[in-house]
XYZ file of C-alpha atoms in Angstrom:
539
model
C -37.581 145.629 39.183
C -34.915 142.925 39.505
C -35.330 139.646 41.352
C -33.053 140.723 44.041
C -35.100 143.937 44.673
C -38.372 141.912 44.656
C -36.891 139.630 47.199
C -35.532 142.511 49.315
C -39.000 144.225 49.186
C -40.856 141.003 50.379
C -38.353 140.014 53.084
C -38.217 143.756 54.239
C -42.013 144.040 54.135
C -42.391 140.837 56.064
C -39.917 142.051 58.973
C -41.661 145.395 59.085
C -45.128 143.770 59.282
C -43.887 141.350 62.099
C -42.303 144.407 63.904
C -45.535 146.225 63.556
C -47.771 143.416 65.045
C -45.394 142.844 67.877
C -44.980 146.469 68.700
C -48.718 147.154 68.503
C -49.532 144.192 70.645
C -46.700 144.881 73.151
C -47.909 148.492 73.701
C -51.514 147.713 73.852
C -50.560 145.334 76.656
C -48.709 148.110 78.463
C -51.638 150.384 77.962
C -53.929 147.839 79.528
C -51.391 147.136 82.275
C -51.563 143.857 84.347
C -55.222 143.647 83.607
C -54.884 141.040 80.870
C -53.243 138.326 83.051
C -55.744 139.230 85.888
C -58.594 138.886 83.401
C -57.399 135.428 82.339
C -56.973 134.465 86.047
C -60.367 135.891 87.189
C -62.814 135.758 84.441
C -62.350 132.142 83.167
C -64.691 130.297 85.728
C -66.392 128.498 82.914
C -65.682 127.802 79.184
C -67.887 130.425 77.844
C -66.371 133.205 80.099
C -62.873 131.899 79.252
C -63.830 132.155 75.541
C -64.854 135.813 75.922
C -61.691 136.576 77.851
C -59.471 134.831 75.235
C -61.299 136.971 72.503
C -60.585 140.164 74.239
C -57.045 139.559 75.402
C -56.008 138.363 71.792
C -57.545 141.512 70.279
C -55.465 143.568 72.621
C -52.203 141.424 72.143
C -52.955 141.228 68.400
C -51.548 137.572 68.564
C -53.543 134.323 69.372
C -50.018 132.856 70.069
C -49.299 135.486 72.627
C -52.630 134.651 74.456
C -52.141 130.893 74.147
C -48.543 131.058 75.482
C -49.784 133.265 78.467
C -52.505 130.914 79.044
C -50.096 127.896 79.062
C -47.899 129.895 81.539
C -50.963 130.448 83.892
C -51.667 126.769 83.630
C -48.098 125.728 84.314
C -48.148 128.023 87.220
C -51.381 126.600 88.649
C -53.534 129.666 88.150
C -55.716 128.028 85.618
C -57.247 124.575 85.156
C -57.189 122.754 82.008
C -60.955 123.422 81.304
C -60.523 127.048 81.840
C -57.620 127.035 79.417
C -59.681 125.364 76.759
C -62.110 128.155 76.753
C -59.404 130.711 76.457
C -57.719 128.961 73.585
C -61.077 128.777 71.715
C -61.474 132.544 72.393
C -57.941 133.252 71.121
C -58.686 131.611 67.808
C -61.712 134.033 67.323
C -59.707 137.127 68.564
C -56.939 136.550 66.077
C -59.321 137.299 63.246
C -59.155 141.054 64.246
C -55.847 141.476 62.550
C -57.179 140.104 59.349
C -60.145 142.498 59.621
C -57.811 145.436 60.285
C -55.895 144.546 57.037
C -59.242 144.245 55.251
C -59.993 148.014 56.002
C -57.213 148.599 53.479
C -55.873 151.906 54.768
C -52.311 151.165 53.318
C -51.954 154.591 51.640
C -52.189 156.181 55.047
C -49.283 153.922 56.513
C -46.654 156.645 56.489
C -48.843 159.486 58.142
C -49.776 156.964 60.807
C -46.116 155.974 61.314
C -45.244 159.714 61.444
C -47.926 160.440 64.071
C -46.811 157.542 66.315
C -43.203 158.761 66.152
C -44.231 162.282 67.017
C -46.028 161.071 70.035
C -43.160 158.989 71.028
C -40.434 161.654 70.673
C -42.208 164.870 71.477
C -44.533 164.038 74.383
C -43.130 163.279 77.808
C -46.089 161.404 79.303
C -45.190 157.691 79.242
C -48.830 156.734 78.814
C -49.059 158.961 75.696
C -45.841 157.436 74.582
C -47.139 153.883 74.786
C -50.121 155.059 72.708
C -47.608 156.502 70.185
C -45.836 153.217 69.968
C -49.041 151.254 69.429
C -49.991 153.799 66.655
C -46.447 153.383 65.226
C -46.888 149.575 65.236
C -50.218 149.938 63.500
C -48.771 152.048 60.827
C -45.690 149.652 60.376
C -48.174 146.757 59.936
C -49.466 148.519 56.797
C -46.203 149.722 55.550
C -44.855 146.126 55.767
C -47.950 145.009 53.656
C -47.123 147.500 51.072
C -43.581 146.399 50.680
C -44.685 142.818 50.636
C -47.150 143.608 47.998
C -44.642 145.194 45.805
C -42.232 142.177 46.201
C -45.114 139.683 45.485
C -46.770 141.423 42.475
C -44.853 139.597 39.776
C -46.043 136.263 41.152
C -49.404 136.749 39.476
C -47.647 136.162 36.167
C -45.210 133.511 37.139
C -46.041 130.147 35.487
C -44.778 128.248 38.664
C -46.877 130.085 40.983
C -49.859 129.698 38.666
C -49.421 126.003 38.487
C -49.159 125.769 42.377
C -52.361 127.692 42.660
C -53.969 125.329 40.348
C -52.778 122.350 42.314
C -53.880 123.848 45.584
C -57.436 124.399 44.024
C -57.533 120.781 42.837
C -55.931 119.374 46.070
C -57.019 121.393 49.278
C -54.777 119.226 51.473
C -51.701 120.723 49.481
C -53.044 124.188 50.370
C -53.260 123.246 54.093
C -49.793 122.065 54.093
C -48.422 125.164 52.454
C -50.275 127.339 54.894
C -49.147 125.307 57.813
C -45.384 125.252 56.775
C -45.332 128.945 56.124
C -46.990 129.944 59.353
C -44.451 127.625 61.163
C -41.583 129.336 59.441
C -42.457 132.926 60.135
C -43.989 132.052 63.571
C -47.070 134.281 62.928
C -50.457 133.381 61.719
C -51.159 137.121 61.207
C -48.170 137.509 58.982
C -49.174 134.456 56.963
C -52.883 135.506 56.540
C -51.662 139.135 55.695
C -49.580 137.566 52.949
C -52.598 135.542 51.725
C -54.793 138.583 51.697
C -52.052 140.324 49.510
C -51.814 137.540 47.014
C -55.603 137.191 46.792
C -55.997 140.972 46.220
C -53.326 140.987 43.543
C -55.292 138.203 41.701
C -52.272 135.832 42.161
C -54.331 133.391 43.798
C -58.004 132.214 43.486
C -60.336 131.835 46.393
C -60.425 128.032 45.878
C -56.700 127.984 46.448
C -56.695 130.651 49.223
C -59.074 129.120 51.713
C -57.255 125.865 52.254
C -54.105 127.890 52.831
C -56.019 129.920 55.398
C -56.976 126.754 57.239
C -53.296 125.790 57.164
C -52.396 128.997 58.719
C -54.577 128.177 61.672
C -52.780 124.798 62.290
C -49.311 126.260 61.856
C -49.996 128.837 64.625
C -50.140 126.140 67.093
C -46.419 125.302 66.877
C -45.472 128.186 69.137
C -47.839 126.955 71.970
C -46.356 123.371 71.625
C -42.804 124.815 71.923
C -43.897 126.816 75.010
C -45.151 123.781 76.573
C -42.151 121.635 76.217
C -40.561 121.007 79.595
C -43.735 122.528 81.205
C -46.135 120.823 83.501
C -48.499 117.969 82.295
C -51.432 120.201 82.330
C -49.635 122.845 80.226
C -48.695 120.165 77.777
C -52.267 119.092 77.600
C -53.401 122.697 77.038
C -50.970 122.957 74.003
C -52.346 119.780 72.640
C -55.832 121.063 72.937
C -54.882 124.111 70.765
C -53.444 121.637 68.027
C -56.632 119.330 68.161
C -59.006 122.254 68.160
C -57.461 123.718 64.861
C -56.964 120.347 63.275
C -60.532 119.265 63.834
C -61.851 122.596 62.720
C -59.802 122.102 59.495
C -61.014 118.667 58.800
C -64.716 119.709 59.348
C -64.379 122.751 57.023
C -62.535 120.669 54.252
C -65.378 118.144 54.276
C -67.743 121.102 53.692
C -65.413 123.131 51.526
C -67.718 123.498 48.610
C -70.550 125.150 50.570
C -68.199 127.166 52.739
C -66.567 128.604 49.561
C -70.019 129.336 48.155
C -70.915 131.177 51.266
C -67.869 133.254 51.225
C -68.456 134.111 47.458
C -72.104 135.052 48.432
C -71.004 137.350 51.105
C -68.222 138.942 48.874
C -70.852 139.917 46.153
C -73.806 140.709 48.585
C -71.576 142.970 50.813
C -69.230 144.230 48.084
C -66.226 143.060 50.045
C -62.741 144.029 48.781
C -60.330 140.857 48.457
C -58.527 141.373 51.773
C -61.880 141.772 53.716
C -63.145 138.607 51.964
C -60.234 136.528 53.363
C -61.031 138.323 56.715
C -64.599 137.262 56.647
C -63.620 133.706 55.751
C -61.123 133.657 58.639
C -63.841 134.909 61.030
C -66.512 132.637 59.880
C -64.078 129.581 60.100
C -62.958 130.397 63.688
C -66.399 131.321 65.074
C -68.101 128.380 63.462
C -65.404 126.144 64.886
C -65.730 127.683 68.232
C -69.491 127.164 68.309
C -69.198 123.655 67.234
C -66.479 122.603 69.680
C -67.387 124.626 72.657
C -69.975 122.178 74.064
C -67.421 119.535 73.863
C -64.834 121.055 76.178
C -65.222 118.088 78.608
C -64.589 115.788 75.659
C -61.455 117.703 74.518
C -60.216 117.604 78.078
C -60.738 113.864 78.254
C -59.014 113.270 74.850
C -55.874 115.287 75.992
C -55.750 113.605 79.390
C -55.796 110.162 77.807
C -53.134 111.223 75.186
C -50.809 112.772 77.817
C -51.339 110.489 80.968
C -49.990 111.062 84.377
C -50.962 112.614 87.775
C -50.295 116.113 88.731
C -51.039 117.780 92.008
C -52.617 121.183 91.781
C -51.369 124.245 93.900
C -54.356 126.283 94.637
C -53.574 130.049 94.406
C -56.814 131.256 95.630
C -57.985 131.833 99.195
C -60.245 129.199 100.718
C -61.359 130.755 103.953
C -61.652 134.575 103.463
C -64.966 136.302 102.979
C -65.434 140.032 103.065
C -68.982 139.779 104.613
C -67.346 138.432 107.888
C -65.364 141.723 108.304
C -68.363 143.864 109.054
C -70.845 141.175 110.416
C -68.389 139.358 112.797
C -64.730 140.571 113.010
C -63.815 137.877 115.426
C -64.926 135.205 113.066
C -63.064 137.175 110.247
C -59.874 136.992 112.331
C -60.398 133.239 112.807
C -60.751 132.836 108.997
C -57.542 134.763 108.361
C -55.662 132.473 110.821
C -56.810 129.446 108.860
C -55.645 131.049 105.600
C -52.286 131.983 107.035
C -51.905 128.400 108.292
C -52.656 127.152 104.726
C -50.097 129.628 103.337
C -47.521 128.269 105.789
C -48.461 124.588 104.768
C -47.857 125.552 101.103
C -44.409 127.030 102.089
C -43.574 123.779 103.931
C -44.562 121.761 100.753
C -42.451 124.221 98.758
C -39.436 123.397 100.970
C -39.891 119.775 100.414
C -40.025 120.261 96.655
C -36.836 122.373 96.974
C -34.763 119.669 98.735
C -36.246 117.199 96.232
C -35.074 119.447 93.327
C -31.621 119.862 94.916
C -31.304 116.063 95.368
C -32.702 114.934 91.981
C -32.533 117.858 89.667
C -35.822 116.787 88.114
C -37.746 119.636 86.425
C -41.021 118.366 87.752
C -39.855 119.474 91.263
C -38.764 122.739 89.903
C -42.073 123.519 88.362
C -43.792 122.907 91.773
C -41.422 125.216 93.474
C -42.431 127.907 91.003
C -46.115 127.277 91.602
C -45.665 127.281 95.555
C -43.771 130.622 95.343
C -46.430 132.164 93.190
C -49.144 130.867 95.311
C -47.501 132.116 98.504
C -47.015 135.544 97.046
C -50.672 135.670 95.721
C -51.746 134.659 99.257
C -49.569 137.284 100.833
C -51.144 140.118 98.981
C -54.800 138.839 99.485
C -54.497 138.060 102.993
C -52.767 141.480 103.610
C -55.438 143.311 102.041
C -58.210 141.467 104.070
C -56.248 142.085 107.399
C -55.905 145.723 106.505
C -59.701 145.966 105.798
C -60.166 144.172 109.232
C -58.095 146.520 111.039
C -60.759 149.249 110.746
C -63.202 147.027 112.757
C -63.411 146.924 116.543
C -61.629 144.032 117.850
C -61.064 142.436 121.376
C -57.770 142.635 122.826
C -57.066 138.896 122.041
C -58.284 139.297 118.438
C -56.222 142.482 118.119
C -53.123 140.496 119.141
C -53.732 137.701 116.862
C -54.400 140.163 113.960
C -50.952 141.682 114.535
C -49.353 138.277 114.741
C -50.877 137.178 111.512
C -49.865 140.364 109.612
C -46.191 139.821 110.800
C -46.378 136.045 110.066
C -47.327 136.346 106.425
C -44.509 138.711 105.784
C -41.952 136.035 107.221
C -43.639 133.255 105.174
C -43.447 135.288 101.924
C -39.759 135.867 102.606
C -39.287 132.160 103.158
C -40.916 131.640 99.773
C -38.281 134.077 98.267
C -35.405 132.119 99.880
C -36.880 128.845 98.527
C -36.873 130.410 95.116
C -33.210 131.537 95.631
C -32.212 127.961 96.401
C -33.968 126.777 93.386
C -31.988 129.271 91.269
C -28.764 128.317 92.918
C -29.593 124.667 92.051
C -30.230 125.890 88.487
C -26.904 127.388 88.280
C -25.233 124.332 89.883
C -26.835 122.204 87.177
C -26.126 124.482 84.203
C -22.485 124.778 85.129
C -22.086 121.141 85.990
C -20.801 121.840 89.455
C -20.486 118.820 91.850
C -20.552 118.928 95.603
C -18.789 116.145 97.523
C -20.903 113.416 99.103
C -20.236 114.840 102.469
C -21.329 118.442 101.280
C -24.628 116.937 99.915
C -25.307 115.269 103.200
C -24.599 118.405 105.272
C -27.061 120.376 102.976
C -29.815 117.807 103.288
C -29.287 117.647 107.008
C -29.655 121.413 107.359
C -32.572 121.415 105.090
C -34.387 118.936 107.326
C -33.565 120.908 110.404
C -34.811 124.077 108.944
C -38.069 122.475 107.712
C -38.893 121.017 111.080
C -38.061 124.312 112.661
C -40.440 126.205 110.391
C -42.997 123.507 110.993
C -42.818 124.008 114.754
C -43.012 127.815 114.437
C -46.287 127.484 112.590
C -47.499 125.009 115.015
C -46.780 127.577 117.820
C -49.126 130.053 116.263
C -51.736 127.328 115.536
C -52.162 126.403 119.059
C -50.635 129.449 120.532
C -47.923 127.598 122.470
C -45.130 129.506 124.090
C -43.411 126.136 124.776
C -43.589 125.184 121.003
C -42.175 128.850 120.188
C -39.319 128.439 122.620
C -38.387 125.153 120.965
C -38.141 127.066 117.733
C -35.587 129.538 119.287
C -33.623 126.548 120.455
C -33.624 124.970 116.947
C -32.599 128.326 115.429
C -29.490 128.426 117.732
C -28.722 125.044 116.455
C -29.222 126.204 112.852
C -26.923 129.185 113.438
C -24.142 126.703 114.883
C -24.629 124.368 111.945
C -24.150 127.277 109.477
C -20.837 128.134 111.067
C -19.653 124.545 110.968
C -20.723 123.931 107.407
C -18.804 127.131 106.370
C -15.693 125.920 108.120
C -16.030 122.493 106.516
C -16.457 124.103 103.161
C -13.172 126.083 103.559
C -11.404 122.901 104.464
C -12.666 121.170 101.298
C -11.610 124.108 99.213
C -8.248 124.160 100.685
C -7.892 120.342 100.096
C -8.896 120.640 96.665
C -11.956 118.330 97.233
C -14.345 121.189 96.211
C -13.915 123.856 93.483
C -14.206 127.555 94.416
C -17.225 127.909 92.173
C -19.030 124.963 93.770
C -18.056 126.295 97.190
C -19.731 129.647 96.554
C -22.995 127.896 95.647
C -22.695 125.868 98.648
C -22.295 128.752 100.989
C -25.175 130.774 99.367
C -27.414 127.770 99.801
C -26.478 127.502 103.491
C -27.008 131.234 103.937
C -30.595 130.987 102.535
C -31.331 128.143 104.832
C -30.026 130.014 107.794
C -32.306 132.872 106.736
C -35.268 130.644 106.712
C -34.384 129.625 110.309
C -34.520 133.457 111.199
C -37.889 133.954 109.808
C -39.157 130.950 111.570
C -37.832 132.487 114.985
C -39.617 135.742 113.892
C -42.859 133.785 113.738
C -42.249 132.218 117.015
C -41.220 135.416 118.751
C -44.599 136.831 117.955
C -46.089 134.160 120.065
C -43.511 134.675 122.878
C -44.398 138.340 122.917
C -48.136 137.872 122.994
């Protein structure tokens, strides 16, 4: 086989392997539905539960990187605290060993029939659920098929003098092996692919165990780069979570390098005692390393959190996405109390919406990503509260309520819909600001001032509408209606002013479209504020 063919076999095999891993993980996630994200959100109340959730989700996703990036996204959105994230990250490192054990089963000779089975399910079955299973099976088969091709492409390396010299060097200098593993994993962006390659080389006798183990440890460090990239531009807490991932793997590698001789002896003992094949030997080494590392560092979650807080200083307010006042026991025991608690939660939802509006105008004025991050958090929090409060109120509707409580119940149901829509308009304005920023569109100073003035009027109008519900004041509600009329007049004036500026050449057409869209969204927020107030006037 020519050198070109060997290179093509290796690169093609690597590509098929990466495709298989991603296809398998993506479709396992589809089969699981939204449960993975919900699991990370709900079952991470302490580091141990977080670790278990991280293990389970990573086994389903077939990638620790995917779990870590998902975790960083939840941290960035405010769904998860730093300590919760640390537990999940520790679990992800254990869960990623599943792929190595799958490869260790060594069913490569059945790769083509597995691919065929998956393909038949995809093309000859109408059920989408079965097709997702078929896609997962296809990905599973592609994983082994890619390994077969990589094995064929790498086989001649066992006799290459250069590679033999490199293996000897890595045996004598473990830090070189760690570096090689780190660089390769960073290059292919997949620790599973890097470990699969290592298993193949070790199985072919191209690499000794002394040389393979440091490379394995380097693979664990290299996999952290994707988490670091995911955290760039994210919130301070998300950056800290990414740094925890790096520190966790680096500390684990340092510990095991110090104990390399006994660790290697343990792996060799298990290989002989359990009659492990070469691939499974690497899988056991990977599993022992990650489980031991987790057990050693899990008790020091608080210390890890302290280290990253010191390393990445800064204050960050947290936007709570969880309800604070609702309790299902009130529904049956005291429906009147339950209505009152629901009102408190709706008022808190409204408070989050107002704070979100403040961040929206701040982002419009400064273009700072920190304000944008908070807008996303507030919008997510509003959506989550909308769903949770709605479910609570629907449950409450089956209970006997007094006339006053029944009226308030209906007011609250209508109000949360309007607050949720205000959150959507807030997000629309953020996206318009994104567009304005990316296209480098400039407003005139007068246009900026007009937008800011309308923002302030809309914000105070919304605040007054919420106040009218809080104290059930028809006077406050009538004041909202008057302000909304003022908002409508302002919208008409601003549109006319915009047309004049465009005609005079002071404003471009593209900038003008963004301007009118922002004004339109602000006017719609005014409409929703009046809807809230009208529920009080009608009561």
